[in-house]
Amino acid sequence: MLPSNSFGTSQNKILGKEGGIMILVQSPYRVSLFGGGTDYPEWFREHGGCVLGMAIDRYCYVGLKRLPPLYDFKFRVAYQRVEDCNSVAEIQHPAVRGVLEHFKYSGKGLELHHAGDLPARAGLGASSSFVVGLVHAMHALELDMFVSPVALAREATHVERNVIGETVGYQDQVFAAHGGFLFLEFNHDDTVTVRSVALPGKRREELEASLVLVYTGTMRDAHVMAAQQIKEIKKNGLRLRLAELADLAREAFYTTLKVPGVSLSQVGYRLNDAWQIKRRLCEGITDSNIDALYEHGLRCGALGGKLLGAGGGGFMLFFVPPEHRTQFEEKIGATCVGCKISDTGSRILLNQP
């Protein structure tokens, strides 16, 4: 008979290094208040752009570990479906395949699990949160090194735009990497200036209590809608509207939120102004059902709101004074989700054998 510790020692020798480390990364979704659409390089490289928004306390989770050589496949990717593959090229999930291609991964087997607090394709930047989280996890697992929020956002943006080839802006990755309530300026040289918006405690609580996410019940492919907007950018009408959206973001950052005595209700009214501009950016952003939900929200007590993301469905954000929130949620007739600012960006929750 083997000594009592022989089996354990043998197992560690065979599987310990192969099993490696388990990484779990949490990355926040985002809510963009003003300036969405001006974060595409096709626009800001010529005109500059800015976005005011926040990472929220709803998250994407990415779990990553080595896969022991006990299976007849090398990669297991689990999300809404499970893929068992023997090469990176076989992986159907475009973001997983793109990140592994970016890292030029050819090492030992990997097992990846993805979960999220809210549905994907709903206007909350979920796809970028996932890419940020997976890039973060790969840095920890493969390179065993710290990556700054600035570098993480830049690398994730590169993967989405240049490796996967999707039409995305630059804001989602920054919110997911940094966290917080932020004013972002997109510069002509492709850099992003990140400014934190500091609100006194009670003012922050009032803002968070006034924001309600309402699910339209429809998911959409944001990249298709974004690509259509990019095609329209050179038209004068769209250029004027994007400039107006950027102006609203600057006004909210420099005046509405910072000047003492200015009521936060102005955020609600300005959201209404932004929505009236956004809905005319291009065909397909809204439809009769979305318009009906928005008008119904105003009747239920909201001061304003907007459809999040590129348009076509997903979540609609409403600004509802806290004293009217209960009435609003009872009458709106759709699923409501509260949200608060997440002060933390992408972070490693677990890093251990």
Tab-separated table of N, CA and C in Angstrom, residues 22-125:
chain	number	residue	atom	x	y	z
A	22	MET	N	-7.071	29.797	-10.588
A	22	MET	CA	-8.423	30.200	-10.944
A	22	MET	C	-8.522	31.708	-10.798
A	23	ILE	N	-8.979	32.375	-11.868
A	23	ILE	CA	-9.146	33.833	-11.875
A	23	ILE	C	-10.628	34.150	-12.003
A	24	LEU	N	-11.124	35.070	-11.187
A	24	LEU	CA	-12.493	35.571	-11.324
A	24	LEU	C	-12.440	37.091	-11.359
A	25	VAL	N	-12.941	37.674	-12.448
A	25	VAL	CA	-12.893	39.121	-12.645
A	25	VAL	C	-14.307	39.675	-12.716
A	26	GLN	N	-14.509	40.806	-12.054
A	26	GLN	CA	-15.792	41.523	-12.068
A	26	GLN	C	-15.598	42.863	-12.765
A	27	SER	N	-16.431	43.143	-13.774
A	27	SER	CA	-16.345	44.407	-14.510
A	27	SER	C	-17.738	45.029	-14.598
A	28	PRO	N	-17.865	46.328	-14.314
A	28	PRO	CA	-19.194	46.940	-14.274
A	28	PRO	C	-19.756	47.268	-15.651
A	29	TYR	N	-21.084	47.292	-15.732
A	29	TYR	CA	-21.773	47.856	-16.881
A	29	TYR	C	-21.795	49.377	-16.716
A	30	ARG	N	-22.359	50.057	-17.705
A	30	ARG	CA	-22.354	51.520	-17.628
A	30	ARG	C	-23.696	52.109	-18.045
A	31	VAL	N	-23.946	53.319	-17.563
A	31	VAL	CA	-25.081	54.130	-18.001
A	31	VAL	C	-24.517	55.445	-18.506
A	32	SER	N	-24.765	55.750	-19.760
A	32	SER	CA	-24.322	57.003	-20.354
A	32	SER	C	-25.458	58.024	-20.261
A	33	LEU	N	-25.177	59.163	-19.654
A	33	LEU	CA	-26.203	60.200	-19.519
A	33	LEU	C	-26.240	61.101	-20.746
A	34	PHE	N	-25.088	61.672	-21.098
A	34	PHE	CA	-25.033	62.638	-22.194
A	34	PHE	C	-23.788	62.408	-23.046
A	35	GLY	N	-23.921	62.666	-24.336
A	35	GLY	CA	-22.770	62.660	-25.231
A	35	GLY	C	-22.541	61.375	-25.991
A	36	GLY	N	-23.367	60.355	-25.759
A	36	GLY	CA	-23.204	59.110	-26.493
A	36	GLY	C	-23.284	59.330	-28.001
A	37	GLY	N	-22.411	58.684	-28.736
A	37	GLY	CA	-22.329	58.867	-30.187
A	37	GLY	C	-21.144	59.730	-30.587
A	38	THR	N	-20.650	60.565	-29.644
A	38	THR	CA	-19.477	61.393	-29.948
A	38	THR	C	-18.182	60.685	-29.557
A	39	ASP	N	-18.282	59.425	-29.098
A	39	ASP	CA	-17.099	58.671	-28.678
A	39	ASP	C	-16.570	57.750	-29.765
A	40	TYR	N	-17.099	57.880	-30.992
A	40	TYR	CA	-16.577	57.092	-32.109
A	40	TYR	C	-15.422	57.856	-32.763
A	41	PRO	N	-14.306	57.190	-33.024
A	41	PRO	CA	-13.162	57.891	-33.606
A	41	PRO	C	-13.472	58.531	-34.951
A	42	GLU	N	-14.436	57.953	-35.690
A	42	GLU	CA	-14.839	58.551	-36.957
A	42	GLU	C	-15.378	59.962	-36.760
A	43	TRP	N	-15.821	60.257	-35.538
A	43	TRP	CA	-16.298	61.597	-35.203
A	43	TRP	C	-15.241	62.414	-34.448
A	44	PHE	N	-14.729	61.860	-33.337
A	44	PHE	CA	-13.925	62.706	-32.453
A	44	PHE	C	-12.529	62.999	-32.990
A	45	ARG	N	-12.023	62.202	-33.927
A	45	ARG	CA	-10.713	62.523	-34.487
A	45	ARG	C	-10.736	63.847	-35.225
A	46	GLU	N	-11.895	64.246	-35.691
A	46	GLU	CA	-12.030	65.532	-36.377
A	46	GLU	C	-12.649	66.602	-35.493
A	47	HIS	N	-13.652	66.216	-34.699
A	47	HIS	CA	-14.424	67.218	-33.964
A	47	HIS	C	-14.227	67.172	-32.451
A	48	GLY	N	-13.565	66.148	-31.921
A	48	GLY	CA	-13.537	65.966	-30.483
A	48	GLY	C	-14.882	65.434	-30.007
A	49	GLY	N	-14.921	64.921	-28.803
A	49	GLY	CA	-16.175	64.398	-28.271
A	49	GLY	C	-16.100	64.312	-26.761
A	50	CYS	N	-17.248	64.119	-26.127
A	50	CYS	CA	-17.270	63.970	-24.679
A	50	CYS	C	-18.529	63.230	-24.250
A	51	VAL	N	-18.400	62.511	-23.149
A	51	VAL	CA	-19.508	61.732	-22.603
A	51	VAL	C	-19.520	61.892	-21.093
A	52	LEU	N	-20.713	62.081	-20.545
A	52	LEU	CA	-20.912	62.081	-19.100
A	52	LEU	C	-21.723	60.846	-18.749
A	53	GLY	N	-21.193	60.030	-17.851
A	53	GLY	CA	-21.907	58.815	-17.488
A	53	GLY	C	-21.285	58.162	-16.281
A	54	MET	N	-21.697	56.913	-16.031
A	54	MET	CA	-21.244	56.244	-14.819
A	54	MET	C	-21.187	54.740	-15.007
A	55	ALA	N	-20.213	54.120	-14.348
A	55	ALA	CA	-20.250	52.677	-14.164
A	55	ALA	C	-21.298	52.405	-13.099
A	56	ILE	N	-22.037	51.311	-13.247
A	56	ILE	CA	-23.121	51.029	-12.310
A	56	ILE	C	-22.870	49.714	-11.567
A	57	ASP	N	-23.627	49.518	-10.496
A	57	ASP	CA	-23.434	48.358	-9.642
A	57	ASP	C	-24.149	47.117	-10.172
A	58	ARG	N	-24.030	46.895	-11.461
A	58	ARG	CA	-24.464	45.675	-12.138
A	58	ARG	C	-23.264	45.224	-12.974
A	59	TYR	N	-22.953	43.920	-12.909
A	59	TYR	CA	-21.631	43.513	-13.353
A	59	TYR	C	-21.637	42.309	-14.294
A	60	CYS	N	-20.528	42.225	-15.021
A	60	CYS	CA	-20.169	41.062	-15.828
A	60	CYS	C	-19.083	40.302	-15.060
A	61	TYR	N	-19.177	38.966	-15.061
A	61	TYR	CA	-18.202	38.135	-14.357
A	61	TYR	C	-17.535	37.190	-15.355
A	62	VAL	N	-16.216	37.133	-15.290
A	62	VAL	CA	-15.444	36.233	-16.143
A	62	VAL	C	-14.593	35.342	-15.255
A	63	GLY	N	-14.806	34.032	-15.352
A	63	GLY	CA	-13.975	33.062	-14.642
A	63	GLY	C	-13.073	32.346	-15.634
A	64	LEU	N	-11.800	32.216	-15.281
A	64	LEU	CA	-10.825	31.645	-16.207
A	64	LEU	C	-9.860	30.748	-15.443
A	65	LYS	N	-9.627	29.554	-15.960
A	65	LYS	CA	-8.666	28.651	-15.334
A	65	LYS	C	-8.049	27.734	-16.380
A	66	ARG	N	-6.940	27.115	-15.996
A	66	ARG	CA	-6.317	26.108	-16.848
A	66	ARG	C	-7.230	24.883	-16.905
A	67	LEU	N	-7.252	24.256	-18.040
A	67	LEU	CA	-8.023	23.026	-18.202
A	67	LEU	C	-7.066	21.843	-18.157
A	68	PRO	N	-7.201	20.939	-17.186
A	68	PRO	CA	-6.291	19.784	-17.105
A	68	PRO	C	-6.381	18.913	-18.353
A	69	PRO	N	-5.315	18.214	-18.701
A	69	PRO	CA	-5.282	17.408	-19.943
A	69	PRO	C	-5.990	16.066	-19.775
A	70	LEU	N	-7.250	16.139	-19.327
A	70	LEU	CA	-8.029	14.926	-19.084
A	70	LEU	C	-9.217	14.821	-20.030
A	71	TYR	N	-9.318	15.754	-20.966
A	71	TYR	CA	-10.486	15.813	-21.831
A	71	TYR	C	-10.060	15.668	-23.290
A	72	ASP	N	-11.046	15.425	-24.134
A	72	ASP	CA	-10.728	15.313	-25.563
A	72	ASP	C	-10.907	16.652	-26.269
A	73	PHE	N	-10.836	17.740	-25.520
A	73	PHE	CA	-10.866	19.089	-26.082
A	73	PHE	C	-9.912	19.960	-25.281
A	74	LYS	N	-9.514	21.070	-25.870
A	74	LYS	CA	-8.524	21.957	-25.237
A	74	LYS	C	-9.160	23.191	-24.612
A	75	PHE	N	-10.301	23.638	-25.164
A	75	PHE	CA	-10.958	24.844	-24.660
A	75	PHE	C	-12.413	24.537	-24.333
A	76	ARG	N	-12.846	25.003	-23.188
A	76	ARG	CA	-14.279	24.983	-22.856
A	76	ARG	C	-14.706	26.424	-22.582
A	77	VAL	N	-15.689	26.897	-23.337
A	77	VAL	CA	-16.193	28.265	-23.210
A	77	VAL	C	-17.677	28.177	-22.876
A	78	ALA	N	-18.051	28.607	-21.689
A	78	ALA	CA	-19.429	28.489	-21.216
A	78	ALA	C	-20.058	29.863	-21.059
A	79	TYR	N	-21.116	30.114	-21.836
A	79	TYR	CA	-21.902	31.345	-21.698
A	79	TYR	C	-23.351	30.922	-21.860
A	80	GLN	N	-24.112	31.443	-22.812
A	80	GLN	CA	-25.469	30.939	-23.030
A	80	GLN	C	-25.445	29.527	-23.614
A	81	ARG	N	-24.342	29.159	-24.159
A	81	ARG	CA	-24.110	27.811	-24.656
A	81	ARG	C	-22.739	27.375	-24.174
A	82	VAL	N	-22.395	26.118	-24.416
A	82	VAL	CA	-21.077	25.613	-24.034
A	82	VAL	C	-20.362	25.145	-25.295
A	83	GLU	N	-19.160	25.662	-25.502
A	83	GLU	CA	-18.342	25.256	-26.640
A	83	GLU	C	-17.150	24.443	-26.143
A	84	ASP	N	-16.939	23.294	-26.726
A	84	ASP	CA	-15.748	22.493	-26.478
A	84	ASP	C	-14.948	22.434	-27.779
A	85	CYS	N	-13.746	23.011	-27.760
A	85	CYS	CA	-12.960	23.166	-28.999
A	85	CYS	C	-11.523	22.726	-28.766
A	86	ASN	N	-10.846	22.492	-29.864
A	86	ASN	CA	-9.446	22.083	-29.785
A	86	ASN	C	-8.472	23.140	-30.299
A	87	SER	N	-9.001	24.255	-30.803
A	87	SER	CA	-8.129	25.342	-31.243
A	87	SER	C	-8.852	26.662	-31.061
A	88	VAL	N	-8.094	27.741	-30.983
A	88	VAL	CA	-8.682	29.076	-30.857
A	88	VAL	C	-9.562	29.371	-32.063
A	89	ALA	N	-9.137	28.971	-33.235
A	89	ALA	CA	-9.884	29.265	-34.464
A	89	ALA	C	-11.267	28.626	-34.469
A	90	GLU	N	-11.440	27.539	-33.732
A	90	GLU	CA	-12.731	26.855	-33.690
A	90	GLU	C	-13.745	27.558	-32.805
A	91	ILE	N	-13.310	28.413	-31.910
A	91	ILE	CA	-14.211	29.051	-30.951
A	91	ILE	C	-15.158	29.989	-31.686
A	92	GLN	N	-16.449	29.821	-31.451
A	92	GLN	CA	-17.460	30.615	-32.147
A	92	GLN	C	-17.692	31.977	-31.490
A	93	HIS	N	-17.500	32.065	-30.194
A	93	HIS	CA	-17.718	33.345	-29.496
A	93	HIS	C	-16.669	34.344	-29.990
A	94	PRO	N	-17.091	35.407	-30.695
A	94	PRO	CA	-16.102	36.283	-31.338
A	94	PRO	C	-15.189	36.997	-30.359
A	95	ALA	N	-15.707	37.398	-29.206
A	95	ALA	CA	-14.869	38.128	-28.253
A	95	ALA	C	-13.830	37.210	-27.620
A	96	VAL	N	-14.225	35.997	-27.264
A	96	VAL	CA	-13.263	35.045	-26.692
A	96	VAL	C	-12.182	34.727	-27.711
A	97	ARG	N	-12.609	34.412	-28.920
A	97	ARG	CA	-11.634	34.112	-29.973
A	97	ARG	C	-10.717	35.315	-30.208
A	98	GLY	N	-11.291	36.527	-30.246
A	98	GLY	CA	-10.505	37.722	-30.509
A	98	GLY	C	-9.480	38.011	-29.427
A	99	VAL	N	-9.873	37.855	-28.168
A	99	VAL	CA	-8.928	38.108	-27.070
A	99	VAL	C	-7.790	37.097	-27.101
A	100	LEU	N	-8.112	35.826	-27.314
A	100	LEU	CA	-7.049	34.808	-27.365
A	100	LEU	C	-6.128	35.032	-28.561
A	101	GLU	N	-6.687	35.469	-29.688
A	101	GLU	CA	-5.844	35.809	-30.840
A	101	GLU	C	-4.952	37.005	-30.510
A	102	HIS	N	-5.501	37.984	-29.808
A	102	HIS	CA	-4.729	39.162	-29.427
A	102	HIS	C	-3.537	38.773	-28.555
A	103	PHE	N	-3.763	37.829	-27.636
A	103	PHE	CA	-2.682	37.386	-26.760
A	103	PHE	C	-1.788	36.336	-27.433
A	104	LYS	N	-2.143	35.988	-28.687
A	104	LYS	CA	-1.398	34.951	-29.412
A	104	LYS	C	-1.288	33.684	-28.574
A	105	TYR	N	-2.419	33.319	-27.996
A	105	TYR	CA	-2.419	32.210	-27.049
A	105	TYR	C	-2.278	30.877	-27.769
A	106	SER	N	-1.303	30.085	-27.330
A	106	SER	CA	-1.107	28.746	-27.894
A	106	SER	C	-0.665	27.787	-26.799
A	107	GLY	N	-0.982	28.152	-25.558
A	107	GLY	CA	-0.515	27.363	-24.422
A	107	GLY	C	-1.456	26.230	-24.062
A	108	LYS	N	-1.527	25.944	-22.767
A	108	LYS	CA	-2.313	24.827	-22.263
A	108	LYS	C	-3.798	25.147	-22.349
A	109	GLY	N	-4.605	24.117	-22.107
A	109	GLY	CA	-6.041	24.277	-22.215
A	109	GLY	C	-6.606	25.315	-21.253
A	110	LEU	N	-7.734	25.921	-21.649
A	110	LEU	CA	-8.389	26.939	-20.844
A	110	LEU	C	-9.875	26.621	-20.696
A	111	GLU	N	-10.403	26.963	-19.542
A	111	GLU	CA	-11.841	26.876	-19.304
A	111	GLU	C	-12.327	28.259	-18.895
A	112	LEU	N	-13.359	28.744	-19.588
A	112	LEU	CA	-13.865	30.106	-19.360
A	112	LEU	C	-15.361	30.060	-19.091
A	113	HIS	N	-15.789	30.811	-18.069
A	113	HIS	CA	-17.212	30.932	-17.753
A	113	HIS	C	-17.580	32.407	-17.705
A	114	HIS	N	-18.737	32.724	-18.278
A	114	HIS	CA	-19.213	34.109	-18.310
A	114	HIS	C	-20.618	34.171	-17.740
A	115	ALA	N	-20.853	35.146	-16.860
A	115	ALA	CA	-22.188	35.397	-16.323
A	115	ALA	C	-22.359	36.902	-16.174
A	116	GLY	N	-23.607	37.367	-16.193
A	116	GLY	CA	-23.877	38.793	-16.062
A	116	GLY	C	-25.115	39.050	-15.231
A	117	ASP	N	-25.149	40.221	-14.602
A	117	ASP	CA	-26.289	40.588	-13.765
A	117	ASP	C	-27.515	40.984	-14.575
A	118	LEU	N	-27.293	41.471	-15.801
A	118	LEU	CA	-28.390	41.936	-16.647
A	118	LEU	C	-28.188	41.400	-18.064
A	119	PRO	N	-29.243	41.402	-18.889
A	119	PRO	CA	-29.119	40.828	-20.233
A	119	PRO	C	-28.080	41.555	-21.093
A	120	ALA	N	-27.476	40.803	-21.981
A	120	ALA	CA	-26.576	41.397	-22.970
A	120	ALA	C	-27.406	42.065	-24.058
A	121	ARG	N	-26.743	42.828	-24.914
A	121	ARG	CA	-27.391	43.522	-26.032
A	121	ARG	C	-28.554	44.404	-25.564
A	122	ALA	N	-28.329	45.093	-24.433
A	122	ALA	CA	-29.402	45.888	-23.838
A	122	ALA	C	-29.014	47.344	-23.615
A	123	GLY	N	-27.888	47.798	-24.217
A	123	GLY	CA	-27.525	49.205	-24.139
A	123	GLY	C	-26.689	49.592	-22.946
A	124	LEU	N	-26.154	48.608	-22.213
A	124	LEU	CA	-25.399	48.893	-20.990
A	124	LEU	C	-23.898	48.639	-21.147
A	125	GLY	N	-23.458	48.443	-22.376
A	125	GLY	CA	-22.028	48.219	-22.610
A	125	GLY	C	-21.546	46.850	-22.165
